[in-house]
Amino acid sequence: MSAALKMAPEAPTPILQCQGIGKRFGGLVALSEVDFTIGAGEVVALLGDNGAGKSTLVKVISGVFPPDSGRVMLGGRELRASSPMDVRDQGIETVFQDLALCDNLGAAENIFLGRELEYKRLGLFRELDQARMKREAKKVLDDMHIRIRDLDAPVRTMSGGQRQAVAISRAVYWKAKLMILDEPTAALGVPEQKKVLDLIRNLKSRNVPVIVISHNMQDVFEVADRAFVMRRGRAVADIKISETTPRDVVSMMIG
Ligand SMILES: Nc1ncnc2c1ncn2[C@@H]1O[C@H](COP(=O)(O)OP(=O)(O)O)[C@@H](O)[C@H]1O
Ligand SMILES: [Mg+2]
């Protein structure tokens, strides 16, 4: 048999594929022809200088706004997104740069936000099964080694790291197909940053792929498998972390 006929082992279906994504804001081209892929259990760092288009790409994937061109595929099928909640229901859990928790609600309520467990009682009346939601929330938080003393305390009273942890727990509880974290450690102290990195590793060990945006090269090199580098709305590199250095990545970012 000739060497040319030997086929490479088939790559597993990527979880998420962005194909030729373009997005403009008026005259400004925020994204241009961006192709991006992530597979099960991969951690990909999305990198680039301020204004490179990282958050815009995340927002297109998460259904905040549609792309002007291109498409997003989830599990081999085109993702039709009518809203961020719809995309979350389809399995993409995003922690936006401006965090997506309800400040006035507690950890348990945030984990079940928009997906409250109901039980029917005596015919017409539907009630929320608060006790069960709290039990389940406690279980998932314990499972992730996250300690939150009072599950009813509004998340506004929690530290940044605890808030991240609640958001990540929500992804785990609802078995997200993909987790996206836009600058999760930016506002955190060092011990909390480490905790978030642990949570990312925890997701990876559950085979959940993670896209993480961070300016902290040390974090990136500690936790990511791959760096996807953007500059002025374009992808300029897609490289294994093991095959690059922080210095090279920074020079790719600034061009
Ligand atoms: N809603 C918006 N309206 C207008 N311009 C925007 C909007 N969101 C982002 N931009 C612009 O798009 C470009 C990319 O922004 P962004 O994706 O937030 O970059 P990054 O997250 O990499 O810092 C920037 O020039 C930014 O000013
Ligand atoms: Mg951003």
XYZ file of C-alpha atoms and ligand atoms in Angstrom:
283
model
C 0.000 0.000 0.000
C 1.448 3.378 -0.882
C 2.123 5.819 1.908
C -0.275 8.299 0.364
C -3.186 5.963 0.954
C -2.581 5.719 4.640
C -5.167 7.843 6.283
C -4.537 9.818 9.402
C -6.703 8.563 12.266
C -9.920 10.478 12.107
C -9.951 13.489 14.415
C -12.886 13.493 16.829
C -15.706 15.878 15.924
C -14.804 19.249 17.345
C -17.222 20.494 19.962
C -17.256 24.020 18.569
C -16.237 25.393 15.205
C -16.346 28.999 14.106
C -16.093 29.331 10.360
C -15.247 32.612 8.669
C -16.739 34.802 11.365
C -17.019 38.493 10.494
C -18.455 41.284 12.627
C -18.542 45.034 12.113
C -19.659 47.840 14.351
C -20.457 50.618 11.900
C -17.208 51.246 10.050
C -15.110 49.291 12.515
C -14.197 45.723 11.594
C -14.170 43.908 14.941
C -13.801 40.399 13.465
C -12.686 39.323 10.034
C -12.714 35.754 8.649
C -12.067 34.126 12.011
C -11.846 30.311 12.024
C -11.679 28.716 15.428
C -12.057 25.139 16.661
C -12.076 23.497 20.077
C -12.449 19.835 20.998
C -13.404 17.873 24.112
C -11.258 18.512 27.157
C -9.172 21.222 25.487
C -8.298 24.482 27.185
C -7.704 27.232 24.645
C -6.446 30.659 25.620
C -7.883 33.422 23.469
C -5.223 36.100 23.403
C -4.740 39.547 21.941
C -4.173 43.159 22.822
C -7.085 45.345 23.942
C -9.539 45.768 21.079
C -8.291 42.662 19.221
C -11.821 41.263 19.090
C -11.672 38.596 21.802
C -14.836 39.598 23.647
C -16.647 40.146 20.357
C -15.828 36.586 19.277
C -17.072 35.305 22.628
C -20.274 37.298 22.251
C -20.891 35.917 18.767
C -20.405 32.360 20.073
C -22.661 33.052 23.064
C -25.526 34.515 21.063
C -25.231 38.086 22.342
C -25.267 39.195 18.714
C -25.199 37.349 15.383
C -22.124 37.437 13.148
C -22.362 39.460 9.934
C -20.783 36.540 8.114
C -19.731 32.990 8.812
C -21.285 30.466 11.132
C -20.855 28.789 14.473
C -21.148 24.985 14.649
C -21.802 23.164 17.903
C -21.357 19.388 17.845
C -21.335 19.408 14.040
C -24.586 21.344 13.691
C -25.049 25.008 13.000
C -25.826 26.858 16.202
C -28.953 28.901 15.736
C -28.946 31.402 18.532
C -31.970 33.472 19.364
C -30.567 34.776 22.657
C -27.755 34.182 25.162
C -30.201 32.156 27.280
C -30.998 30.000 24.270
C -27.282 29.374 23.680
C -26.839 28.516 27.347
C -29.660 25.994 27.019
C -27.805 24.489 24.078
C -24.790 23.899 26.292
C -22.468 26.894 26.021
C -21.970 28.505 29.414
C -20.251 31.889 29.374
C -18.885 34.065 32.121
C -18.779 37.442 30.411
C -16.189 40.055 31.191
C -18.992 41.937 32.924
C -20.025 39.018 35.094
C -23.303 37.243 34.417
C -24.659 36.569 37.882
C -27.630 38.195 39.555
C -26.182 40.185 42.419
C -29.273 40.152 44.563
C -29.724 36.371 44.451
C -27.856 33.666 46.342
C -25.497 30.997 45.009
C -28.179 28.325 44.726
C -30.600 30.671 42.980
C -27.893 31.722 40.544
C -27.045 28.129 39.690
C -30.708 27.538 38.858
C -31.391 30.934 37.326
C -33.836 30.580 34.444
C -33.934 26.806 34.914
C -35.621 26.576 38.277
C -36.701 23.150 39.425
C -40.432 23.036 39.806
C -42.675 20.536 41.350
C -46.403 20.340 41.009
C -48.508 20.311 44.083
C -52.169 19.464 44.162
C -53.299 20.235 40.670
C -53.053 23.856 39.661
C -50.329 25.193 41.847
C -46.731 24.972 40.756
C -44.037 25.702 43.236
C -40.315 25.979 43.020
C -38.561 23.169 44.776
C -36.298 25.439 46.829
C -35.082 22.721 49.142
C -34.033 20.480 46.309
C -32.319 23.344 44.434
C -30.335 24.127 47.541
C -29.419 20.489 48.069
C -28.288 20.123 44.470
C -26.358 23.392 44.580
C -24.571 22.270 47.724
C -23.709 18.962 46.100
C -22.135 20.539 43.016
C -20.254 23.154 45.055
C -18.888 20.431 47.369
C -17.962 18.389 44.367
C -15.906 21.317 43.018
C -14.345 21.881 46.478
C -15.965 25.303 46.733
C -16.915 26.499 50.170
C -19.774 28.957 50.437
C -21.098 29.232 53.939
C -24.525 30.618 53.185
C -26.135 29.556 49.929
C -28.823 32.206 50.402
C -26.429 35.131 50.859
C -26.640 37.421 47.817
C -23.667 36.841 45.512
C -23.004 40.597 45.711
C -21.594 39.909 49.182
C -19.194 37.277 47.825
C -15.621 37.678 46.726
C -14.783 37.787 43.030
C -13.368 34.281 43.199
C -16.487 32.884 44.830
C -18.615 34.523 42.156
C -16.502 32.921 39.443
C -16.833 29.633 41.286
C -20.622 29.909 41.357
C -20.692 30.623 37.622
C -18.399 27.686 36.884
C -20.461 25.407 39.148
C -23.511 26.326 37.168
C -21.736 25.076 34.027
C -20.802 21.824 35.737
C -24.263 21.260 37.167
C -25.935 21.777 33.813
C -23.292 19.682 32.041
C -22.199 22.433 29.690
C -20.648 21.296 26.419
C -18.354 24.305 26.448
C -17.307 26.844 29.058
C -16.158 30.332 28.107
C -14.429 32.611 30.605
C -13.713 36.193 29.543
C -10.940 37.482 31.806
C -11.968 35.409 34.818
C -8.969 36.304 36.943
C -8.583 39.978 36.047
C -10.263 41.332 39.176
C -9.065 38.660 41.592
C -6.362 38.423 44.212
C -3.612 35.845 43.731
C -5.100 33.013 45.867
C -8.441 33.413 44.104
C -6.741 33.401 40.701
C -5.201 30.045 41.606
C -8.621 28.742 42.580
C -10.063 29.708 39.208
C -7.183 27.906 37.488
C -8.030 24.823 39.573
C -11.633 25.090 38.472
C -10.530 25.257 34.833
C -8.478 22.094 35.367
C -11.478 20.509 37.028
C -13.624 21.260 33.958
C -10.903 19.854 31.704
C -10.786 16.650 33.755
C -14.522 16.327 33.089
C -13.733 16.655 29.384
C -15.483 20.035 29.187
C -13.568 22.277 26.778
C -12.761 25.752 28.065
C -12.074 28.964 26.168
C -10.338 31.383 28.470
C -9.401 34.992 27.823
C -6.605 36.274 30.007
C -3.868 38.862 29.989
C -1.910 36.879 32.527
C 0.676 34.899 30.556
C 1.658 32.896 33.603
C -1.937 31.701 34.019
C -2.183 30.954 30.328
C 0.967 28.869 30.283
C -0.105 27.054 33.416
C -3.534 26.014 32.295
C -3.975 26.177 28.503
C -3.218 23.552 25.870
C -3.359 25.968 22.988
C -3.083 29.681 22.322
C -5.326 31.332 19.748
C -3.888 34.754 19.081
C -5.867 37.613 17.568
C -4.781 40.987 16.274
C -7.106 43.681 14.985
C -9.983 41.280 14.473
C -7.980 38.574 12.758
C -6.568 35.265 13.920
C -2.783 35.488 13.648
C -1.698 32.272 15.373
C -3.127 29.021 16.650
C -0.367 27.230 18.450
C 0.241 24.581 21.102
C 1.392 26.030 24.401
C 4.090 23.370 24.580
C 5.526 24.714 21.343
C 5.726 28.395 22.199
C 6.844 30.847 24.877
C 5.175 33.819 26.590
C 7.580 36.086 24.753
C 6.664 34.710 21.333
C 2.973 34.955 22.142
C 3.300 38.588 23.169
C 5.142 39.443 19.969
C 2.380 37.734 17.958
C -0.179 39.798 19.846
C 1.461 43.107 19.085
C 2.734 42.155 15.615
N -20.935 46.984 21.078
C -19.948 47.590 20.414
N -20.177 48.682 19.663
C -19.186 49.269 18.976
N -17.913 48.846 18.964
C -17.623 47.770 19.697
C -18.617 47.081 20.465
N -18.026 46.033 21.082
C -16.730 46.071 20.730
N -16.478 47.100 19.900
C -15.190 47.422 19.282
O -14.737 46.253 18.640
C -13.338 46.079 18.808
C -13.075 44.755 19.500
O -13.517 44.858 20.835
P -13.461 43.660 21.856
O -13.980 42.439 21.194
O -14.144 44.093 23.091
O -11.899 43.517 22.097
P -11.088 42.728 23.212
O -12.058 41.930 24.021
O -10.115 41.878 22.454
O -10.376 43.769 24.017
C -12.860 47.284 19.605
O -12.376 48.242 18.709
C -14.113 47.747 20.307
O -14.058 49.128 20.576
Mg -12.547 41.984 26.089
